[in-house]
Amino acid sequence: RDPGPGHVGLADTTPDALVKKISNEVLDTAKADKAIQAGDINKIIALVDSKVMPNVNFEVMTRSAVGPKWREATPEQRGRLQAEFKSLLVRVYAGALTQIKDQTAEITKTQSVPGSTQVVVQSELRGKGEPIKLDYRLDKYDADWKIIDVNVGGVWLVTSYRSQFGPELANGGIDGLISKLVERNKAAASPAKS
């Protein structure tokens, strides 16, 4: 059963070790890439997509942000909601990373969420300027810890989007929300008109 010394299965990873590993991989890649340092948003998005997103449970995040209406969505609508919400999250997270220059990642606190299997891992990216605070809410699925919410600059993204999505769902239902998200992602992807 014991795979021997030196072998660390991801299943054995604690949530804080996982967050530290992700943060360091992101920072190391960012520090080695001139385009990322120059603020190339597409490069940053690709980095977030490859290093952070595999450790995120999108279905849980999307379901939480959509709220009770999620139950009314068809499998096809759920798939579209997840895809659009993922694009939105990647952009917000990538936006936080555009400030990265010489930071190191420090885990400042890990605490369990009472009455659940969830854990909140607080981290800071520390460098010359103000530290960038990134907190992660994780939960265990099978044997793996997955991120189910991210706090960027003092705001939990899922909670924040749930309050934004509420009126959109009330007005246009699931399809209305999907088209709003598509619109928002298209606008974010096109270069700002000066």
Short mmCIF file of C-alpha atoms in Angstrom, two decimals, residues 14-15 25 39 50 52 54-55 61 82 85 98 128 132-133 141 148 153 185:
data_model
loop_
_atom_site.label_atom_id
_atom_site.label_comp_id
_atom_site.label_asym_id
_atom_site.label_seq_id
_atom_site.Cartn_x
_atom_site.Cartn_y
_atom_site.Cartn_z
CA THR A 14 -3.31 18.94 2.18
CA PRO A 15 -5.35 21.93 0.95
CA GLU A 25 3.90 27.07 -10.28
CA GLY A 39 0.95 42.02 -19.10
CA SER A 50 -3.18 25.18 -17.37
CA VAL A 52 -5.08 26.70 -11.71
CA PRO A 54 -7.56 21.72 -13.31
CA ASN A 55 -7.81 22.12 -9.52
CA MET A 61 -18.83 26.91 -8.51
CA GLN A 82 -20.13 26.30 -16.88
CA PHE A 85 -18.64 31.14 -16.11
CA THR A 98 -1.21 41.08 -14.21
CA LYS A 128 7.90 44.97 -3.17
CA ILE A 132 -1.92 40.59 -3.24
CA LYS A 133 -4.39 38.61 -1.14
CA TYR A 141 -14.22 15.29 -3.80
CA ILE A 148 -14.79 25.93 -5.12
CA GLY A 153 -9.20 41.58 -3.21
CA ASN A 185 -17.06 37.47 -22.19
#
